Amino acid sequence: MSHIDHTHDAAALSWVASANDPATDFPLQNLPFCSFRSKGTLEPWRVGVGIGDQILDLSTWGIADLNALMARPASERRALRHRLFDTLKAGAPEVELLPQAQAEYRVPCRIGDYTDFYTGIHHARAVGKLFRPDNPLLPNYQWVPIGYHGRSSSIVVSGTPLRRPKGQVKSPEAEAPVFKPSARIDCELELGLYVGPGNALGEPFGIDEADAHAFGLTLLNDWSARDIQPWEYQPLGPFLAKNFGTTVSPWIVTMDALEPFRIPFTRPAEDPQPLPYLDSPAHRAGAAYDIELEVWFKTPSMAAPTRLSRSNLRHAYWSLAQMLTHHASNGCNLQPGDLLGTGTLSGPLPDEAGSLLELTLGGKQPITLPDGEQRTFMLDGDQLGLRAFAEKPGFRRIGFGPCDGLILPA
Ligand SMILES: O=C(O)/C=C/C(=O)CC(=O)CC(=O)O
Ligand SMILES: [Ca+2]
Ligand SMILES: [Mg+2]
């Protein structure tokens, strides 16, 4: 069932002038959540809603905690969206706002558990070719939404610098590994799905109930040390190559805001079709999303960032609903605020790759930047940013805000 209503009406304007700018990430139709306070103060953190270049403070609305809001049923969350819309629409009485430029942010909610999936089949093929030339796409890939349990303690908000990790690295010629700073720090272009109400332990839910458990999306950069990863990841999966830092944007764009950007979920006829617990007519009708994704990069000597790649969530092999349903299918309990990474969302073309590993063909072909500098992986002082937005004629552009990181020396 579609939930497109008057809060998606492109003609609706806000009394916040910056929200009516066609280029803003946060028009009246978006209303993303964050956790914020005035920059440089020790004020308590508050739940906020982004509107243009301002923040609406929800502390006087009785909303002190995003996890508690995430736990509420989808119908209540939709009712809150309607109240926010009515408060911020043109003609409503103006209330006090905080300029985003005067705010600082933290990871927006308590993330109890973080799981990273692998739904980008073009990434899986490309990385598989590099790590397992004889066996790039493992036979389970088209049957199971593959994932691994990540670590939530090292999830940081956009703008937080990360120290280059040290780890065990073994070059193919060497007899033994050495412990040293990683020389292959990479990004991964992902979206993160924040879980809504979730399920009790031992009580899975069906694919058609999955939407009720999806709260919203964020940009997610799953930083990866590509020289630590191949040595440590078999047989138990990614570990220290992945958990030294994961950057999320400060903002959670609700699934309600993204409703107009649903598209059919398709599976090529020649591929295995999803097992019945991951398939339904309603799921096929609209479980995928058309969301544009970008990777931007800047060295210390560049005046402005340059775009390295662009892709789209539509290329994901498994849907957000399938990630949720599969994760809970054994009775594992998902909880409000849990974060599910989509996996690296590379598109089919070379310039749609969501990692430097792919963009540089395994580090063999450096990228030449606009000022002539070259890069394979991140050097100290380099900055990398992810961006995302959904756009469609007849609707306002829904943006995701920044997801930026900087690599510091080891
Ligand atoms: O193919 C592999 O062995 C590993 C690939 C990854 O880097 C794992 C990962 O984080 C999943 C993803 O982002 O798609
Ligand atoms: Ca990943
Ligand atoms: Mg990571």
CSV table of C-alpha atoms and ligand atoms in Angstrom, one decimal:
chain,number,residue,atom,x,y,z
A,1,MET,CA,0.0,0.0,0.0
A,2,SER,CA,1.3,3.4,-0.9
A,3,HIS,CA,1.5,6.1,1.7
A,4,ILE,CA,2.0,9.1,-0.6
A,5,ASP,CA,-0.1,11.9,0.8
A,6,HIS,CA,-0.2,15.7,1.1
A,7,THR,CA,3.1,15.7,3.0
A,8,HIS,CA,4.7,14.7,-0.3
A,9,ASP,CA,3.0,17.5,-2.3
A,10,ALA,CA,5.8,19.3,-4.2
A,11,ALA,CA,3.8,22.6,-4.1
A,12,ALA,CA,3.8,22.8,-0.3
A,13,LEU,CA,6.1,25.5,1.0
A,14,SER,CA,7.6,26.2,4.4
A,15,TRP,CA,7.8,29.4,6.5
A,16,VAL,CA,11.5,28.5,6.7
A,17,ALA,CA,12.7,30.2,3.5
A,18,SER,CA,15.8,28.0,3.1
A,19,ALA,CA,13.6,24.9,2.9
A,20,ASN,CA,12.0,26.3,-0.3
A,21,ASP,CA,15.4,26.5,-2.1
A,22,PRO,CA,15.2,23.8,-4.8
A,23,ALA,CA,18.8,22.7,-4.0
A,24,THR,CA,18.2,22.1,-0.3
A,25,ASP,CA,18.6,18.6,1.1
A,26,PHE,CA,15.8,19.3,3.6
A,27,PRO,CA,12.6,20.7,2.1
A,28,LEU,CA,9.3,20.5,4.0
A,29,GLN,CA,8.7,17.1,2.5
A,30,ASN,CA,11.8,15.5,4.0
A,31,LEU,CA,11.8,16.2,7.8
A,32,PRO,CA,14.9,14.0,8.8
A,33,PHE,CA,15.8,13.4,12.4
A,34,CYS,CA,19.1,14.0,14.2
A,35,SER,CA,20.6,14.3,17.7
A,36,PHE,CA,22.1,17.8,18.2
A,37,ARG,CA,23.2,20.6,20.6
A,38,SER,CA,24.6,24.1,20.2
A,39,LYS,CA,28.2,23.9,19.1
A,40,GLY,CA,30.9,24.1,21.8
A,41,THR,CA,28.4,23.8,24.7
A,42,LEU,CA,27.7,21.1,27.2
A,43,GLU,CA,24.0,21.4,26.6
A,44,PRO,CA,22.1,18.1,26.8
A,45,TRP,CA,21.7,16.4,23.4
A,46,ARG,CA,18.2,16.9,21.9
A,47,VAL,CA,16.3,15.2,19.1
A,48,GLY,CA,16.0,17.6,16.1
A,49,VAL,CA,14.3,17.7,12.7
A,50,GLY,CA,16.1,19.3,9.7
A,51,ILE,CA,14.3,22.0,7.8
A,52,GLY,CA,16.2,23.9,5.1
A,53,ASP,CA,19.4,25.1,6.9
A,54,GLN,CA,17.7,25.0,10.4
A,55,ILE,CA,16.8,22.5,13.1
A,56,LEU,CA,13.5,22.2,14.9
A,57,ASP,CA,14.1,21.1,18.6
A,58,LEU,CA,11.7,18.4,19.6
A,59,SER,CA,12.6,18.5,23.3
A,60,THR,CA,9.4,20.5,24.0
A,61,TRP,CA,7.4,17.9,22.0
A,62,GLY,CA,8.0,15.2,24.6
A,63,ILE,CA,10.5,13.4,22.3
A,64,ALA,CA,13.7,13.1,24.2
A,65,ASP,CA,15.1,10.0,22.7
A,66,LEU,CA,15.1,8.7,19.1
A,67,ASN,CA,15.2,5.0,20.1
A,68,ALA,CA,11.8,5.5,21.9
A,69,LEU,CA,10.4,7.1,18.8
A,70,MET,CA,11.8,4.3,16.6
A,71,ALA,CA,9.9,1.8,18.8
A,72,ARG,CA,6.6,3.3,18.0
A,73,PRO,CA,4.3,1.8,15.3
A,74,ALA,CA,4.6,3.1,11.8
A,75,SER,CA,1.1,4.7,12.0
A,76,GLU,CA,2.2,6.8,15.0
A,77,ARG,CA,5.4,7.8,13.3
A,78,ARG,CA,3.4,8.9,10.3
A,79,ALA,CA,1.1,10.9,12.5
A,80,LEU,CA,4.2,12.7,13.9
A,81,ARG,CA,5.3,13.5,10.4
A,82,HIS,CA,2.0,15.1,9.7
A,83,ARG,CA,2.3,17.3,12.9
A,84,LEU,CA,5.8,18.3,11.9
A,85,PHE,CA,4.6,19.2,8.4
A,86,ASP,CA,1.8,21.3,9.8
A,87,THR,CA,4.2,23.1,12.2
A,88,LEU,CA,6.6,24.0,9.5
A,89,LYS,CA,4.3,24.7,6.5
A,90,ALA,CA,3.9,28.2,5.2
A,91,GLY,CA,1.3,30.1,7.2
A,92,ALA,CA,1.8,28.2,10.5
A,93,PRO,CA,3.0,30.4,13.4
A,94,GLU,CA,6.9,30.6,13.4
A,95,VAL,CA,8.7,28.9,16.3
A,96,GLU,CA,12.4,29.2,17.4
A,97,LEU,CA,14.9,27.2,15.3
A,98,LEU,CA,18.6,26.6,15.6
A,99,PRO,CA,20.8,27.3,12.4
A,100,GLN,CA,22.5,24.0,11.4
A,101,ALA,CA,25.8,26.0,11.2
A,102,GLN,CA,25.6,26.6,15.0
A,103,ALA,CA,24.9,22.9,15.8
A,104,GLU,CA,27.0,19.9,16.5
A,105,TYR,CA,25.8,16.4,16.1
A,106,ARG,CA,26.3,12.9,17.4
A,107,VAL,CA,25.4,9.5,16.1
A,108,PRO,CA,21.6,10.0,16.2
A,109,CYS,CA,20.5,7.1,18.4
A,110,ARG,CA,21.9,4.2,20.5
A,111,ILE,CA,22.9,1.6,17.9
A,112,GLY,CA,22.7,-1.7,19.9
A,113,ASP,CA,23.8,-3.8,17.0
A,114,TYR,CA,25.2,-3.2,13.6
A,115,THR,CA,25.0,-5.7,10.7
A,116,ASP,CA,26.6,-5.1,7.3
A,117,PHE,CA,25.1,-6.8,4.3
A,118,TYR,CA,26.5,-7.4,0.8
A,119,THR,CA,23.6,-6.5,-1.5
A,120,GLY,CA,25.7,-4.8,-4.2
A,121,ILE,CA,26.1,-7.6,-6.7
A,122,HIS,CA,28.4,-5.5,-8.9
A,123,HIS,CA,30.6,-4.8,-5.9
A,124,ALA,CA,30.5,-8.5,-4.9
A,125,ARG,CA,31.6,-9.6,-8.4
A,126,ALA,CA,34.4,-7.0,-8.7
A,127,VAL,CA,35.8,-7.6,-5.2
A,128,GLY,CA,35.3,-11.3,-5.5
A,129,LYS,CA,37.4,-11.2,-8.7
A,130,LEU,CA,40.2,-9.5,-6.8
A,131,PHE,CA,40.1,-11.7,-3.6
A,132,ARG,CA,39.1,-15.0,-5.2
A,133,PRO,CA,39.9,-14.9,-9.0
A,134,ASP,CA,38.7,-18.5,-9.5
A,135,ASN,CA,35.4,-18.0,-7.6
A,136,PRO,CA,34.3,-14.4,-7.7
A,137,LEU,CA,30.6,-14.7,-6.9
A,138,LEU,CA,30.1,-17.5,-4.3
A,139,PRO,CA,27.2,-19.9,-5.1
A,140,ASN,CA,25.1,-18.8,-2.1
A,141,TYR,CA,25.1,-15.1,-3.2
A,142,GLN,CA,21.9,-15.3,-5.3
A,143,TRP,CA,20.0,-17.3,-2.6
A,144,VAL,CA,21.0,-15.7,0.8
A,145,PRO,CA,21.3,-12.0,1.6
A,146,ILE,CA,24.9,-12.3,2.8
A,147,GLY,CA,25.9,-10.3,5.9
A,148,TYR,CA,28.2,-10.2,8.8
A,149,HIS,CA,27.9,-8.8,12.3
A,150,GLY,CA,29.8,-5.5,12.6
A,151,ARG,CA,30.7,-3.4,15.6
A,152,SER,CA,28.6,-0.5,16.8
A,153,SER,CA,31.1,1.1,19.3
A,154,SER,CA,33.3,2.5,16.4
A,155,ILE,CA,30.4,4.0,14.5
A,156,VAL,CA,31.1,7.8,14.3
A,157,VAL,CA,29.2,10.8,13.0
A,158,SER,CA,30.1,12.7,9.9
A,159,GLY,CA,33.1,14.9,10.4
A,160,THR,CA,34.9,12.7,12.9
A,161,PRO,CA,38.5,12.1,11.9
A,162,LEU,CA,39.7,8.5,12.0
A,163,ARG,CA,43.2,7.3,12.8
A,164,ARG,CA,44.8,5.0,10.2
A,165,PRO,CA,44.7,1.5,11.7
A,166,LYS,CA,47.6,-0.8,12.2
A,167,GLY,CA,47.1,-4.5,11.5
A,168,GLN,CA,48.5,-7.7,10.2
A,169,VAL,CA,49.4,-7.5,6.5
A,170,LYS,CA,50.8,-10.3,4.5
A,171,SER,CA,52.0,-9.8,1.0
A,172,PRO,CA,51.6,-12.8,-1.3
A,173,GLU,CA,55.4,-13.2,-1.7
A,174,ALA,CA,56.2,-12.9,2.1
A,175,GLU,CA,56.4,-15.9,4.3
A,176,ALA,CA,54.9,-14.2,7.4
A,177,PRO,CA,52.7,-11.2,8.0
A,178,VAL,CA,53.9,-8.0,9.5
A,179,PHE,CA,52.1,-5.7,11.9
A,180,LYS,CA,52.1,-2.2,10.4
A,181,PRO,CA,49.9,0.8,9.5
A,182,SER,CA,47.5,-0.1,6.7
A,183,ALA,CA,48.5,1.3,3.3
A,184,ARG,CA,45.2,0.6,1.7
A,185,ILE,CA,42.5,2.6,3.4
A,186,ASP,CA,39.3,2.5,1.4
A,187,CYS,CA,35.7,3.7,1.5
A,188,GLU,CA,32.5,1.8,1.0
A,189,LEU,CA,29.5,3.7,-0.4
A,190,GLU,CA,26.5,2.3,1.6
A,191,LEU,CA,23.2,3.3,3.0
A,192,GLY,CA,22.3,2.3,6.5
A,193,LEU,CA,18.8,1.2,7.6
A,194,TYR,CA,17.8,2.1,11.1
A,195,VAL,CA,15.4,-0.5,12.6
A,196,GLY,CA,12.0,0.6,13.9
A,197,PRO,CA,10.0,-1.5,16.4
A,198,GLY,CA,11.8,-4.8,15.7
A,199,ASN,CA,10.8,-8.3,16.8
A,200,ALA,CA,10.9,-10.3,20.0
A,201,LEU,CA,13.5,-13.1,20.3
A,202,GLY,CA,12.2,-16.2,18.6
A,203,GLU,CA,9.4,-14.4,16.6
A,204,PRO,CA,10.3,-13.8,13.0
A,205,PHE,CA,8.1,-11.6,10.8
A,206,GLY,CA,6.9,-12.0,7.2
A,207,ILE,CA,8.2,-10.1,4.2
A,208,ASP,CA,5.0,-8.0,4.0
A,209,GLU,CA,5.5,-6.9,7.6
A,210,ALA,CA,9.1,-5.8,7.0
A,211,ASP,CA,8.2,-2.2,6.1
A,212,ALA,CA,6.8,-1.6,9.5
A,213,HIS,CA,10.2,-2.4,11.0
A,214,ALA,CA,12.1,0.1,8.8
A,215,PHE,CA,12.5,3.5,10.4
A,216,GLY,CA,14.8,5.4,8.0
A,217,LEU,CA,18.0,5.6,6.0
A,218,THR,CA,21.4,7.2,6.5
A,219,LEU,CA,24.5,7.4,4.5
A,220,LEU,CA,27.1,5.0,5.7
A,221,ASN,CA,30.8,4.7,4.9
A,222,ASP,CA,32.2,1.3,6.0
A,223,TRP,CA,35.9,2.2,6.0
A,224,SER,CA,38.0,-0.8,5.0
A,225,ALA,CA,41.7,-1.7,5.3
A,226,ARG,CA,42.2,-3.6,2.1
A,227,ASP,CA,45.6,-5.0,3.0
A,228,ILE,CA,44.4,-6.3,6.4
A,229,GLN,CA,41.1,-7.7,5.0
A,230,PRO,CA,42.4,-10.5,2.6
A,231,TRP,CA,44.7,-12.0,5.3
A,232,GLU,CA,42.2,-12.1,8.2
A,233,TYR,CA,38.7,-12.6,6.6
A,234,GLN,CA,38.7,-16.4,6.0
A,235,PRO,CA,36.8,-18.3,7.3
A,236,LEU,CA,34.9,-16.1,9.8
A,237,GLY,CA,34.5,-12.9,7.7
A,238,PRO,CA,35.5,-9.3,8.1
A,239,PHE,CA,37.0,-8.3,11.5
A,240,LEU,CA,39.7,-5.6,12.2
A,241,ALA,CA,39.8,-4.5,8.6
A,242,LYS,CA,36.3,-3.1,9.0
A,243,ASN,CA,35.8,-2.2,12.7
A,244,PHE,CA,38.3,0.7,13.1
A,245,GLY,CA,35.6,3.2,12.1
A,246,THR,CA,32.3,3.4,10.3
A,247,THR,CA,31.0,6.9,9.4
A,248,VAL,CA,27.3,7.8,9.3
A,249,SER,CA,25.6,11.0,8.4
A,250,PRO,CA,24.0,12.9,11.3
A,251,TRP,CA,20.5,12.6,9.6
A,252,ILE,CA,18.0,9.8,9.4
A,253,VAL,CA,15.7,10.2,6.4
A,254,THR,CA,12.5,8.5,7.2
A,255,MET,CA,11.0,5.8,5.0
A,256,ASP,CA,7.9,8.0,4.9
A,257,ALA,CA,9.8,10.7,3.2
A,258,LEU,CA,11.1,8.2,0.6
A,259,GLU,CA,7.7,6.8,-0.2
A,260,PRO,CA,7.5,8.5,-3.7
A,261,PHE,CA,10.8,6.9,-4.7
A,262,ARG,CA,9.8,3.3,-4.4
A,263,ILE,CA,10.3,1.2,-7.6
A,264,PRO,CA,9.5,-2.4,-8.4
A,265,PHE,CA,11.8,-5.1,-7.1
A,266,THR,CA,13.0,-7.2,-10.0
A,267,ARG,CA,15.1,-10.3,-10.3
A,268,PRO,CA,16.4,-11.4,-13.7
A,269,ALA,CA,14.4,-14.4,-15.0
A,270,GLU,CA,17.6,-16.5,-15.4
A,271,ASP,CA,18.6,-16.0,-11.8
A,272,PRO,CA,17.3,-18.1,-8.8
A,273,GLN,CA,14.1,-16.5,-7.6
A,274,PRO,CA,14.0,-15.5,-3.9
A,275,LEU,CA,12.7,-18.3,-1.6
A,276,PRO,CA,9.0,-17.8,-0.6
A,277,TYR,CA,9.9,-16.2,2.8
A,278,LEU,CA,11.7,-13.4,0.9
A,279,ASP,CA,9.1,-13.0,-1.9
A,280,SER,CA,5.6,-11.7,-2.3
A,281,PRO,CA,3.6,-9.8,-4.9
A,282,ALA,CA,3.5,-6.6,-2.7
A,283,HIS,CA,7.3,-6.9,-2.3
A,284,ARG,CA,7.8,-7.2,-6.0
A,285,ALA,CA,5.5,-4.2,-6.6
A,286,GLY,CA,7.6,-1.6,-4.7
A,287,ALA,CA,10.4,-2.8,-2.4
A,288,ALA,CA,13.3,-1.2,-4.3
A,289,TYR,CA,14.2,2.5,-4.1
A,290,ASP,CA,15.6,4.9,-6.6
A,291,ILE,CA,18.2,6.9,-4.5
A,292,GLU,CA,21.2,8.5,-6.2
A,293,LEU,CA,24.5,8.0,-4.4
A,294,GLU,CA,27.8,9.8,-4.8
A,295,VAL,CA,31.4,9.6,-3.6
A,296,TRP,CA,33.4,12.8,-3.3
A,297,PHE,CA,37.2,13.1,-2.5
A,298,LYS,CA,39.6,15.9,-1.5
A,299,THR,CA,43.3,15.9,-0.9
A,300,PRO,CA,44.8,18.6,1.4
A,301,SER,CA,46.1,20.5,-1.6
A,302,MET,CA,42.8,20.5,-3.6
A,303,ALA,CA,40.7,23.7,-3.2
A,304,ALA,CA,37.4,21.8,-3.5
A,305,PRO,CA,36.3,18.1,-3.5
A,306,THR,CA,35.9,16.2,-6.8
A,307,ARG,CA,33.3,13.5,-7.5
A,308,LEU,CA,34.8,10.1,-8.0
A,309,SER,CA,31.7,8.1,-8.7
A,310,ARG,CA,27.9,8.0,-8.7
A,311,SER,CA,25.6,5.0,-8.3
A,312,ASN,CA,22.0,4.2,-7.1
A,313,LEU,CA,20.4,2.0,-4.5
A,314,ARG,CA,18.3,0.5,-7.3
A,315,HIS,CA,21.3,-1.6,-8.2
A,316,ALA,CA,21.0,-3.6,-4.9
A,317,TYR,CA,20.4,-7.3,-5.5
A,318,TRP,CA,18.4,-7.7,-2.2
A,319,SER,CA,15.9,-5.1,-0.9
A,320,LEU,CA,15.8,-3.4,2.5
A,321,ALA,CA,12.7,-5.5,3.3
A,322,GLN,CA,14.6,-8.7,2.4
A,323,MET,CA,17.6,-7.6,4.7
A,324,LEU,CA,15.2,-7.1,7.6
A,325,THR,CA,13.1,-10.3,7.0
A,326,HIS,CA,16.2,-12.5,6.5
A,327,HIS,CA,17.9,-11.1,9.6
A,328,ALA,CA,14.9,-12.0,11.8
A,329,SER,CA,14.1,-15.2,9.9
A,330,ASN,CA,15.8,-17.4,12.5
A,331,GLY,CA,14.2,-15.6,15.4
A,332,CYS,CA,17.1,-13.2,15.9
A,333,ASN,CA,15.6,-10.1,17.6
A,334,LEU,CA,16.1,-6.8,15.8
A,335,GLN,CA,15.8,-3.8,18.2
A,336,PRO,CA,14.9,-0.1,17.7
A,337,GLY,CA,18.0,1.7,16.6
A,338,ASP,CA,19.9,-1.3,15.2
A,339,LEU,CA,21.7,-0.4,12.0
A,340,LEU,CA,21.8,-2.6,8.9
A,341,GLY,CA,24.3,-1.6,6.2
A,342,THR,CA,23.3,-2.4,2.6
A,343,GLY,CA,26.8,-3.3,1.5
A,344,THR,CA,28.7,-1.4,-1.1
A,345,LEU,CA,26.3,-0.1,-3.7
A,346,SER,CA,28.4,-0.2,-6.8
A,347,GLY,CA,26.6,0.2,-10.1
A,348,PRO,CA,27.3,-1.9,-13.2
A,349,LEU,CA,29.7,0.6,-14.9
A,350,PRO,CA,33.3,1.2,-13.9
A,351,ASP,CA,32.6,4.9,-12.8
A,352,GLU,CA,29.8,3.7,-10.7
A,353,ALA,CA,32.0,1.8,-8.2
A,354,GLY,CA,31.5,2.4,-4.5
A,355,SER,CA,35.0,1.7,-3.4
A,356,LEU,CA,38.5,2.9,-4.3
A,357,LEU,CA,39.4,-0.8,-4.6
A,358,GLU,CA,37.1,-1.1,-7.6
A,359,LEU,CA,37.8,2.4,-9.0
A,360,THR,CA,41.6,1.6,-9.1
A,361,LEU,CA,41.2,-2.0,-10.3
A,362,GLY,CA,42.6,-3.4,-7.0
A,363,GLY,CA,45.1,-0.5,-6.5
A,364,LYS,CA,46.7,-1.2,-9.9
A,365,GLN,CA,45.4,1.9,-11.8
A,366,PRO,CA,45.6,5.2,-9.9
A,367,ILE,CA,42.9,7.8,-10.1
A,368,THR,CA,44.1,11.1,-11.6
A,369,LEU,CA,42.6,14.0,-9.7
A,370,PRO,CA,41.7,17.4,-11.3
A,371,ASP,CA,45.0,19.0,-10.0
A,372,GLY,CA,47.1,16.1,-11.5
A,373,GLU,CA,47.7,14.3,-8.2
A,374,GLN,CA,47.1,10.6,-8.2
A,375,ARG,CA,45.6,8.2,-5.6
A,376,THR,CA,44.9,4.6,-5.2
A,377,PHE,CA,43.9,4.5,-1.5
A,378,MET,CA,43.5,7.2,1.2
A,379,LEU,CA,46.7,9.1,2.2
A,380,ASP,CA,46.9,10.9,5.6
A,381,GLY,CA,44.9,14.2,5.4
A,382,ASP,CA,42.7,13.0,2.6
A,383,GLN,CA,38.9,13.5,3.0
A,384,LEU,CA,36.2,11.4,1.6
A,385,GLY,CA,32.5,12.3,1.5
A,386,LEU,CA,29.3,10.4,0.5
A,387,ARG,CA,26.2,12.1,-0.7
A,388,ALA,CA,22.7,10.8,-1.6
A,389,PHE,CA,19.4,12.2,-2.8
A,390,ALA,CA,16.2,11.1,-4.3
A,391,GLU,CA,14.8,13.0,-7.2
A,392,LYS,CA,11.7,12.6,-9.4
A,393,PRO,CA,9.5,14.9,-11.5
A,394,GLY,CA,6.5,16.1,-9.5
A,395,PHE,CA,8.3,15.7,-6.1
A,396,ARG,CA,10.8,17.7,-4.1
A,397,ARG,CA,14.4,16.5,-4.0
A,398,ILE,CA,15.0,14.6,-0.7
A,399,GLY,CA,18.7,14.8,0.4
A,400,PHE,CA,20.6,12.9,3.0
A,401,GLY,CA,23.1,15.6,4.3
A,402,PRO,CA,26.9,14.9,4.5
A,403,CYS,CA,28.8,11.8,5.4
A,404,ASP,CA,32.4,13.0,5.6
A,405,GLY,CA,35.6,11.5,7.0
A,406,LEU,CA,39.2,12.4,7.2
A,407,ILE,CA,42.1,10.0,7.7
A,408,LEU,CA,44.7,10.9,10.3
A,409,PRO,CA,48.3,9.4,10.5
A,410,ALA,CA,48.6,6.1,12.3
B,1,LIG,O1,34.0,-10.4,-1.1
B,1,LIG,C1,34.6,-10.3,0.0
B,1,LIG,O2,35.3,-11.2,0.4
B,1,LIG,C2,34.4,-9.1,0.9
B,1,LIG,C3,33.8,-8.0,0.6
B,1,LIG,C4,33.6,-6.9,1.6
B,1,LIG,O3,34.4,-5.9,1.6
B,1,LIG,C5,32.6,-7.1,2.7
B,1,LIG,C6,31.7,-6.0,2.9
B,1,LIG,O4,31.9,-5.1,3.8
B,1,LIG,C7,30.4,-6.0,2.3
B,1,LIG,C8,30.0,-4.8,1.4
B,1,LIG,O5,30.2,-3.7,1.8
B,1,LIG,O6,29.4,-5.0,0.3
B,2,CA,CA,30.7,-3.0,3.8
B,3,MG,MG,33.6,-0.3,8.8
